[in-house]
Short mmCIF file of C-alpha atoms and ligand atoms in Angstrom, two decimals:
data_model
loop_
_atom_site.label_atom_id
_atom_site.label_comp_id
_atom_site.label_asym_id
_atom_site.label_seq_id
_atom_site.Cartn_x
_atom_site.Cartn_y
_atom_site.Cartn_z
CA UNK A 157 49.77 82.05 275.74
CA UNK A 158 50.84 82.10 271.94
CA UNK A 159 53.13 79.64 270.66
CA UNK A 160 54.94 81.10 268.09
CA UNK A 161 57.45 79.03 266.28
CA UNK A 162 59.95 80.71 264.22
CA UNK A 163 61.58 77.13 263.11
CA UNK A 164 58.37 75.80 261.70
CA UNK A 165 56.63 79.19 261.32
CA UNK A 166 53.89 78.40 262.98
CA UNK A 167 51.64 80.27 265.40
CA UNK A 168 49.22 78.23 267.90
CA UNK A 169 46.38 79.97 269.80
CA UNK A 170 44.17 78.61 272.33
CA UNK A 171 40.29 79.51 272.67
CA UNK A 172 38.10 78.39 275.33
CA UNK A 173 34.64 78.18 275.25
CA UNK A 174 32.84 79.13 278.65
CA UNK A 175 29.40 79.50 279.87
CA UNK A 176 26.57 77.73 282.05
CA UNK A 177 26.03 73.72 281.51
CA UNK A 178 24.09 72.63 278.15
CA UNK A 179 24.44 76.27 276.73
CA UNK A 180 25.95 74.93 273.58
CA UNK A 181 29.69 74.86 274.10
CA UNK A 182 30.21 71.48 272.77
CA UNK A 183 27.53 72.02 270.38
CA UNK A 184 29.54 75.08 268.88
CA UNK A 185 32.61 73.05 268.31
CA UNK A 186 31.19 69.99 267.09
CA UNK A 187 29.56 72.20 264.20
CA UNK A 188 33.10 73.67 263.46
CA UNK A 189 34.09 70.16 263.03
CA UNK A 190 31.71 68.99 260.69
CA UNK A 191 32.48 71.85 258.88
CA UNK A 192 35.96 72.27 258.68
CA UNK A 193 38.09 70.79 255.68
CA UNK A 194 38.86 67.41 257.06
CA UNK A 195 42.70 68.00 256.16
CA UNK A 196 42.55 71.07 258.13
CA UNK A 197 41.07 69.71 261.15
CA UNK A 198 42.36 67.38 263.68
CA UNK A 199 40.38 64.79 265.53
CA UNK A 200 37.65 65.86 268.21
CA UNK A 201 38.53 64.87 271.68
CA UNK A 202 36.07 64.68 274.36
CA UNK A 203 36.59 63.69 277.73
CA UNK A 204 32.64 63.25 278.43
CA UNK A 205 30.54 61.30 281.01
CA UNK A 206 28.25 58.42 279.44
CA UNK A 207 25.39 60.82 279.32
CA UNK A 208 27.23 63.03 277.14
CA UNK A 209 28.02 65.98 279.53
CA UNK A 210 31.38 66.83 279.02
CA UNK A 211 33.67 65.80 281.81
CA UNK A 212 36.83 67.24 281.38
CA UNK A 213 36.99 69.06 278.24
CA UNK A 214 36.59 68.63 274.78
CA UNK A 215 39.56 69.51 272.50
CA UNK A 216 39.64 70.63 268.59
CA UNK A 217 42.87 71.38 266.66
CA UNK A 218 42.15 73.43 263.49
CA UNK A 219 44.54 74.22 260.80
CA UNK A 220 43.17 78.06 259.81
CA UNK A 221 45.97 78.66 256.74
CA UNK A 222 48.59 81.36 257.15
CA UNK A 223 48.98 84.77 258.10
CA UNK A 224 52.18 86.77 257.01
CA UNK A 225 53.85 83.31 256.37
CA UNK A 226 52.84 81.72 259.60
CA UNK A 227 50.60 78.82 259.72
CA UNK A 228 48.03 79.62 262.10
CA UNK A 229 46.11 76.88 264.50
CA UNK A 230 43.99 77.04 266.95
CA UNK A 231 43.19 75.14 269.84
CA UNK A 232 39.70 75.04 270.59
CA UNK A 233 38.81 74.06 274.31
CA UNK A 234 35.32 73.70 276.08
CA UNK A 235 35.13 73.45 279.66
CA UNK A 236 32.42 71.39 281.55
CA UNK A 237 29.55 73.72 282.74
CA UNK A 238 28.43 72.31 285.80
CA UNK A 239 28.98 74.11 289.00
CA UNK A 240 30.91 71.28 290.72
CA UNK A 241 33.82 70.91 287.81
CA UNK A 242 35.04 74.25 288.80
CA UNK A 243 38.51 72.96 289.66
CA UNK A 244 38.59 71.46 286.18
CA UNK A 245 37.29 74.81 284.81
CA UNK A 246 40.30 76.70 286.17
CA UNK A 247 43.02 74.27 284.71
CA UNK A 248 41.48 74.49 281.28
CA UNK A 249 41.61 78.38 281.29
CA UNK A 250 45.71 78.00 281.79
CA UNK A 251 47.58 79.94 279.05
CA UNK A 252 44.41 80.51 277.03
CA UNK A 253 44.42 83.28 274.33
CA UNK A 254 40.92 84.21 274.07
CA UNK A 255 37.43 83.54 275.62
CA UNK A 256 34.20 83.01 274.07
CA UNK A 257 31.24 82.99 276.37
CA UNK A 258 28.48 81.17 274.99
CA UNK A 259 24.88 82.02 277.06
CA UNK A 260 22.00 80.53 276.86
CA UNK A 261 19.22 82.36 275.69
CA UNK A 262 16.39 80.79 277.71
CA UNK A 263 14.89 83.08 280.47
CA UNK A 264 15.44 80.62 283.13
CA UNK A 265 18.96 80.61 282.76
CA UNK A 266 19.74 84.04 282.84
CA UNK A 267 20.62 83.54 286.46
CA UNK A 268 23.36 80.73 285.27
CA UNK A 269 24.56 82.99 282.74
CA UNK A 270 25.43 85.73 284.83
CA UNK A 271 27.11 83.61 287.94
CA UNK A 272 29.09 81.66 284.86
CA UNK A 273 30.42 84.86 283.86
CA UNK A 274 31.81 85.97 287.33
CA UNK A 275 32.72 82.56 287.85
CA UNK A 276 35.16 83.18 284.70
CA UNK A 277 36.15 86.44 285.90
CA UNK A 278 37.58 84.76 289.21
CA UNK A 279 39.01 81.82 287.44
CA UNK A 280 40.83 83.86 284.98
CA UNK A 281 41.99 86.36 287.36
CA UNK A 282 43.60 83.24 288.99
CA UNK A 283 45.30 82.50 286.04
CA UNK A 284 46.87 85.93 285.80
CA UNK A 285 44.36 87.29 283.00
CA UNK A 286 42.18 90.05 283.25
CA UNK A 287 38.34 89.44 282.02
CA UNK A 288 37.95 93.38 280.89
CA UNK A 289 41.06 93.02 278.36
CA UNK A 290 41.35 89.49 277.45
CA UNK A 291 39.96 88.80 273.87
CA UNK A 292 36.53 88.07 274.42
CA UNK A 293 33.04 87.21 272.62
CA UNK A 294 29.48 87.08 274.15
CA UNK A 295 27.54 84.85 271.99
CA UNK A 296 23.63 84.45 272.56
CA UNK A 297 22.86 81.03 271.81
CA UNK A 298 19.81 79.33 271.64
CA UNK A 299 17.76 81.96 269.86
CA UNK A 300 15.44 79.39 268.42
CA UNK A 301 13.84 78.46 271.90
CA UNK A 302 10.35 79.85 272.18
CA UNK A 303 11.54 80.84 276.07
CA UNK A 304 14.11 83.38 274.35
CA UNK A 305 14.82 86.32 276.42
CA UNK A 306 15.01 89.43 274.67
CA UNK A 307 18.16 90.20 273.22
CA UNK A 308 18.28 93.96 274.73
CA UNK A 309 17.82 92.19 278.19
CA UNK A 310 20.59 89.89 277.69
CA UNK A 311 22.43 92.66 276.40
CA UNK A 312 21.77 94.75 279.72
CA UNK A 313 22.58 91.77 281.96
CA UNK A 314 25.48 90.09 280.23
CA UNK A 315 27.58 92.39 278.02
CA UNK A 316 30.09 94.59 280.08
CA UNK A 317 32.57 95.57 278.14
CA UNK A 318 31.57 96.77 274.78
CA UNK A 319 32.81 93.13 273.52
CA UNK A 320 31.30 91.47 270.10
CA UNK A 321 27.76 90.09 270.70
CA UNK A 322 26.75 87.53 268.44
CA UNK A 323 23.50 85.78 268.28
CA UNK A 324 23.39 81.96 267.74
CA UNK A 325 21.53 78.53 266.77
CA UNK A 326 24.72 76.47 267.82
CA UNK A 327 22.78 73.22 266.97
CA UNK A 328 21.84 74.67 263.38
CA UNK A 329 25.63 76.07 263.08
CA UNK A 330 23.85 79.99 262.82
CA UNK A 331 26.59 82.53 264.22
CA UNK A 332 29.06 79.80 265.11
CA UNK A 333 31.64 80.73 262.40
CA UNK A 334 30.92 84.54 263.02
CA UNK A 335 31.71 84.08 267.15
CA UNK A 336 34.85 82.09 266.19
CA UNK A 337 36.21 84.77 264.02
CA UNK A 338 35.60 87.51 266.32
CA UNK A 339 37.48 86.19 268.87
CA UNK A 340 40.28 85.20 266.47
CA UNK A 341 40.30 88.64 264.86
CA UNK A 342 40.82 90.11 268.33
CA UNK A 343 43.88 87.77 269.44
CA UNK A 344 45.98 88.40 265.99
CA UNK A 345 45.14 91.89 266.52
CA UNK A 346 46.64 91.66 269.97
CA UNK A 347 49.75 90.23 268.17
CA UNK A 348 50.54 93.46 266.61
CA UNK A 349 50.52 95.33 269.90
CA UNK A 350 53.32 93.08 271.05
CA UNK B 15 51.65 89.87 273.55
CA UNK B 16 51.55 88.59 276.83
CA UNK B 17 54.14 87.95 279.32
CA UNK B 18 53.77 84.32 279.15
CA UNK B 19 54.13 84.34 275.39
CA UNK B 20 56.19 81.81 274.09
CA UNK B 21 58.64 82.98 271.25
CA UNK B 22 61.09 80.26 269.69
CA UNK B 23 63.63 80.57 267.46
CA UNK B 24 65.21 78.43 264.94
CA UNK B 25 68.44 77.83 266.58
CA UNK B 26 67.10 77.02 269.87
CA UNK B 27 64.10 74.98 268.33
CA UNK B 28 66.86 72.97 266.75
CA UNK B 29 68.99 72.52 269.99
CA UNK B 30 65.37 70.75 271.52
CA UNK B 31 65.22 68.77 268.41
CA UNK B 32 68.76 67.37 268.97
CA UNK B 33 68.33 66.51 272.66
CA UNK B 34 64.85 64.83 271.94
CA UNK B 35 66.33 62.91 269.22
CA UNK B 36 68.99 61.67 271.36
CA UNK B 37 67.02 60.73 274.16
CA UNK B 38 64.70 58.74 271.99
CA UNK B 39 67.72 56.68 270.88
CA UNK B 40 69.76 56.32 274.09
CA UNK B 41 66.64 55.36 275.99
CA UNK B 42 65.60 52.81 273.34
CA UNK B 43 62.12 54.62 273.23
CA UNK B 44 59.56 54.18 270.38
CA UNK B 45 58.94 57.92 270.54
CA UNK B 46 59.45 61.01 272.90
CA UNK B 47 57.52 64.15 272.57
CA UNK B 48 58.22 67.70 274.23
CA UNK B 49 54.91 69.63 275.22
CA UNK B 50 54.06 72.65 276.42
CA UNK B 51 52.09 72.61 279.83
CA UNK B 52 49.06 74.38 277.79
CA UNK B 53 48.81 71.32 275.49
CA UNK B 54 50.85 72.39 272.41
CA UNK B 55 53.49 70.07 271.02
CA UNK B 56 57.25 71.56 270.56
CA UNK B 57 59.23 68.87 269.21
CA UNK B 58 59.25 65.08 268.47
CA UNK B 59 61.46 62.15 267.63
CA UNK B 60 60.75 58.23 266.96
CA UNK B 61 57.97 56.70 265.34
CA UNK B 62 55.71 59.61 265.12
CA UNK B 63 53.40 58.77 262.45
CA UNK B 64 52.08 56.35 264.53
CA UNK B 65 50.21 58.56 267.09
CA UNK B 66 47.91 61.49 266.83
CA UNK B 67 50.25 63.82 268.33
CA UNK B 68 48.27 66.80 268.72
CA UNK B 69 45.69 64.88 270.80
CA UNK B 70 48.63 63.21 272.91
CA UNK B 71 49.84 66.69 273.59
CA UNK B 72 46.42 68.38 274.32
CA UNK B 73 45.76 65.01 276.77
CA UNK B 74 49.09 65.02 278.30
CA UNK B 75 48.56 68.50 279.24
CA UNK B 76 45.45 68.08 280.68
CA UNK B 77 46.50 64.95 282.82
CA UNK B 78 49.51 66.96 284.08
CA UNK B 79 47.00 69.69 284.87
CA UNK B 80 44.77 67.57 286.88
CA UNK B 81 47.74 65.65 288.46
CA UNK B 82 48.93 69.37 289.21
CA UNK B 83 45.64 70.26 290.80
CA UNK B 84 45.51 67.09 293.16
CA UNK B 85 49.04 67.62 294.16
CA UNK B 86 48.13 71.30 295.67
CA UNK B 87 45.08 69.61 297.03
CA UNK B 88 47.17 67.12 299.51
CA UNK B 89 49.69 70.04 300.11
CA UNK B 90 52.36 68.89 297.41
CA UNK B 91 53.56 71.28 295.19
CA UNK B 92 53.64 69.14 291.85
CA UNK B 93 54.25 65.52 291.36
CA UNK B 94 57.18 65.83 288.80
CA UNK B 95 56.68 62.04 287.32
CA UNK B 96 53.62 60.09 285.96
CA UNK B 97 54.04 56.71 284.78
CA UNK B 98 51.21 54.73 282.97
CA UNK B 99 52.07 51.20 282.74
CA UNK B 100 50.26 49.21 279.73
CA UNK B 101 50.21 45.81 278.41
CA UNK B 102 52.66 46.55 275.82
CA UNK B 103 53.49 50.40 275.84
CA UNK B 104 54.44 52.55 278.96
CA UNK B 105 54.13 56.08 279.23
CA UNK B 106 56.88 57.82 281.13
CA UNK B 107 55.76 61.57 282.01
CA UNK B 108 57.57 64.26 283.48
CA UNK B 109 57.81 67.77 283.96
CA UNK B 110 60.96 69.77 282.71
CA UNK B 111 61.30 73.34 284.03
CA UNK B 112 58.07 75.56 284.55
CA UNK B 113 56.48 75.09 281.27
CA UNK B 114 57.67 72.05 279.48
CA UNK B 115 56.32 68.10 279.56
CA UNK B 116 58.33 65.37 278.69
CA UNK B 117 56.84 62.11 277.19
CA UNK B 118 58.30 59.05 276.52
CA UNK B 119 56.93 55.88 275.20
CA UNK B 120 58.62 52.79 275.64
CA UNK B 121 58.12 49.05 275.15
CA UNK B 122 59.84 46.13 276.54
CA UNK B 123 62.76 46.99 274.14
CA UNK B 124 63.78 49.48 277.08
CA UNK B 125 63.18 49.43 280.72
CA UNK B 126 61.60 52.06 283.34
CA UNK B 127 65.35 52.52 284.75
CA UNK B 128 67.07 53.13 281.54
CA UNK B 129 64.28 55.70 280.48
CA UNK B 130 64.43 57.11 283.82
CA UNK B 131 68.30 57.62 283.81
CA UNK B 132 68.36 59.56 280.02
CA UNK B 133 65.45 61.33 281.19
CA UNK B 134 67.25 63.00 283.76
CA UNK B 135 70.22 64.06 281.61
CA UNK B 136 67.77 65.23 278.81
CA UNK B 137 65.52 67.35 281.11
CA UNK B 138 68.90 69.10 282.79
CA UNK B 139 69.64 70.21 278.94
CA UNK B 140 66.36 71.14 277.94
CA UNK B 141 65.76 73.13 281.17
CA UNK B 142 68.67 75.20 280.22
CA UNK B 143 67.37 76.27 276.46
CA UNK B 144 64.07 76.93 278.27
CA UNK B 145 65.62 79.27 280.83
CA UNK B 146 67.64 80.98 278.23
CA UNK B 147 64.20 81.35 275.97
CA UNK B 148 62.89 82.64 278.70
CA UNK B 149 65.81 85.55 279.96
CA UNK B 150 65.68 86.61 276.08
CA UNK B 151 61.93 86.91 276.54
CA UNK B 152 62.02 88.88 279.54
CA UNK B 153 64.85 91.26 277.76
CA UNK B 154 62.88 91.83 274.79
CA UNK B 155 59.81 92.61 276.41
CA UNK B 156 61.44 95.84 278.17
CA UNK B 157 61.96 99.26 276.71
CA UNK B 158 63.93 99.88 273.42
CA UNK B 159 63.27 96.28 272.22
CA UNK B 160 65.15 95.24 269.03
CA UNK B 161 62.84 92.42 268.45
CA UNK B 162 60.52 93.18 265.36
CA UNK B 163 57.23 91.46 265.27
CA UNK B 164 56.16 89.91 261.71
CA UNK B 165 52.57 90.21 263.03
CA UNK B 166 52.92 94.20 263.09
CA UNK B 167 50.49 95.18 259.98
CA UNK B 168 47.81 92.56 260.19
CA UNK B 169 44.80 93.75 258.29
CA UNK B 170 41.23 92.53 258.40
CA UNK B 171 41.34 91.16 254.78
CA UNK B 172 44.27 88.78 256.44
CA UNK B 173 41.63 87.27 259.01
CA UNK B 174 39.31 87.15 256.32
CA UNK B 175 41.24 85.24 254.58
CA UNK B 176 41.87 82.85 257.35
CA UNK B 177 38.29 82.06 257.26
CA UNK B 178 38.33 81.63 253.54
CA UNK B 179 35.76 84.60 252.72
N1 GDP C 493 17.23 74.44 270.55
C1 GDP C 493 18.33 74.51 270.61
N2 GDP C 493 19.43 73.48 271.36
C2 GDP C 493 20.62 73.67 271.20
C3 GDP C 493 21.53 74.85 270.51
N3 GDP C 493 22.59 74.61 270.90
C4 GDP C 493 22.76 73.39 271.49
N4 GDP C 493 21.36 73.03 271.58
C5 GDP C 493 21.29 71.77 272.37
O1 GDP C 493 21.41 71.84 273.90
C6 GDP C 493 21.95 70.50 274.51
C7 GDP C 493 23.37 71.21 275.39
O2 GDP C 493 24.23 71.20 274.37
P1 GDP C 493 25.97 71.13 274.58
O3 GDP C 493 26.70 71.51 273.51
O4 GDP C 493 26.28 69.55 275.05
O5 GDP C 493 26.09 72.01 275.60
P2 GDP C 493 27.46 72.15 276.87
O6 GDP C 493 27.05 71.60 277.92
O7 GDP C 493 27.60 73.72 276.84
O8 GDP C 493 28.61 71.55 275.97
C8 GDP C 493 22.21 69.65 273.49
O9 GDP C 493 21.09 69.03 273.28
C9 GDP C 493 22.15 70.27 272.18
O10 GDP C 493 21.68 69.83 270.87
C10 GDP C 493 20.74 75.73 269.99
O11 GDP C 493 21.14 76.71 269.54
N5 GDP C 493 19.07 75.51 269.86
MG1 MG C 494 29.94 70.17 277.05
#
């Protein structure tokens, strides 16, 4: 749900990073947090367990600058990846404007990637969204791993609607901003069609 | 724009701001926030500088969402009120209409009873405004709408600029 405030001339957009456990969702937004101009970023809030696994969500507010005289602010969320946190994942998708699916390139994780996309489709539907039409980006993360699956094969298994597909190494910041930008572009273009 | 988009105009925003400001004074509260159920701050009043409002909004929405989930699990529609008691400061969280959350922070300078009373009145007023916003949104999403979006000509350049290149 884009919140457009004509009084303060602000647009707020909610973007959710989705994907299987340990694929690199938190790493993506940590990188964005480290790179962002301290004046433009808010505090990174992480509701995590003692072992650094996301418990409920990570949250990062980002002030991006202006479009057509409106201040654009992104609210980035990550979901907990573990299967048993499904109820929390569903809640976090509430009112989202766009989804970034972070896939783990390691070959043994393909099954988990596929399951997570199916789970995303269900949870979006329960929130009144359609995975085929919502602004959506596929990031192939951990391209640096020796066991990384071929890009072609990942595309065949995971890409389903001609969405932007971006190769990343989130721990080194590769592809992170590009991914966010691809999602932001779709969300803002969507506003035109209102 | 999806049917869920919230578009708020100057006049409505001012009315919300007035109600929040009055509530903060009448309830002798330190701070009052009006937050959207999706975690975005709508309006605030009081000693707002002392608090990270954006994190507060997001965490409050997360809290309410989690509590909603709990309610459904035990067969309730929702819990309309959450109260957190601290050593000094207390947090009073209540649901307004379908999409609003009212957060009141107060200390021993006020009381739960007073806050409750004032929140009740403010909630009714806020709800009326929310309903008006929604009715208008529904009318405008129909055919032959007069509402002209300022974002009708966003270009790739605009988006590149946002990302500083
Ligand atoms: N080699 C490698 N490791 C990564 C990459 N991205 C994330 N990681 C590591 O993978 C682990 C899990 O990442 P995290 O962001 O917590 O995953 P999340 O469960 O999706 O939030 C951490 O140890 C990260 O440092 C990557 O691109 N390459
Ligand atoms: Mg995480």
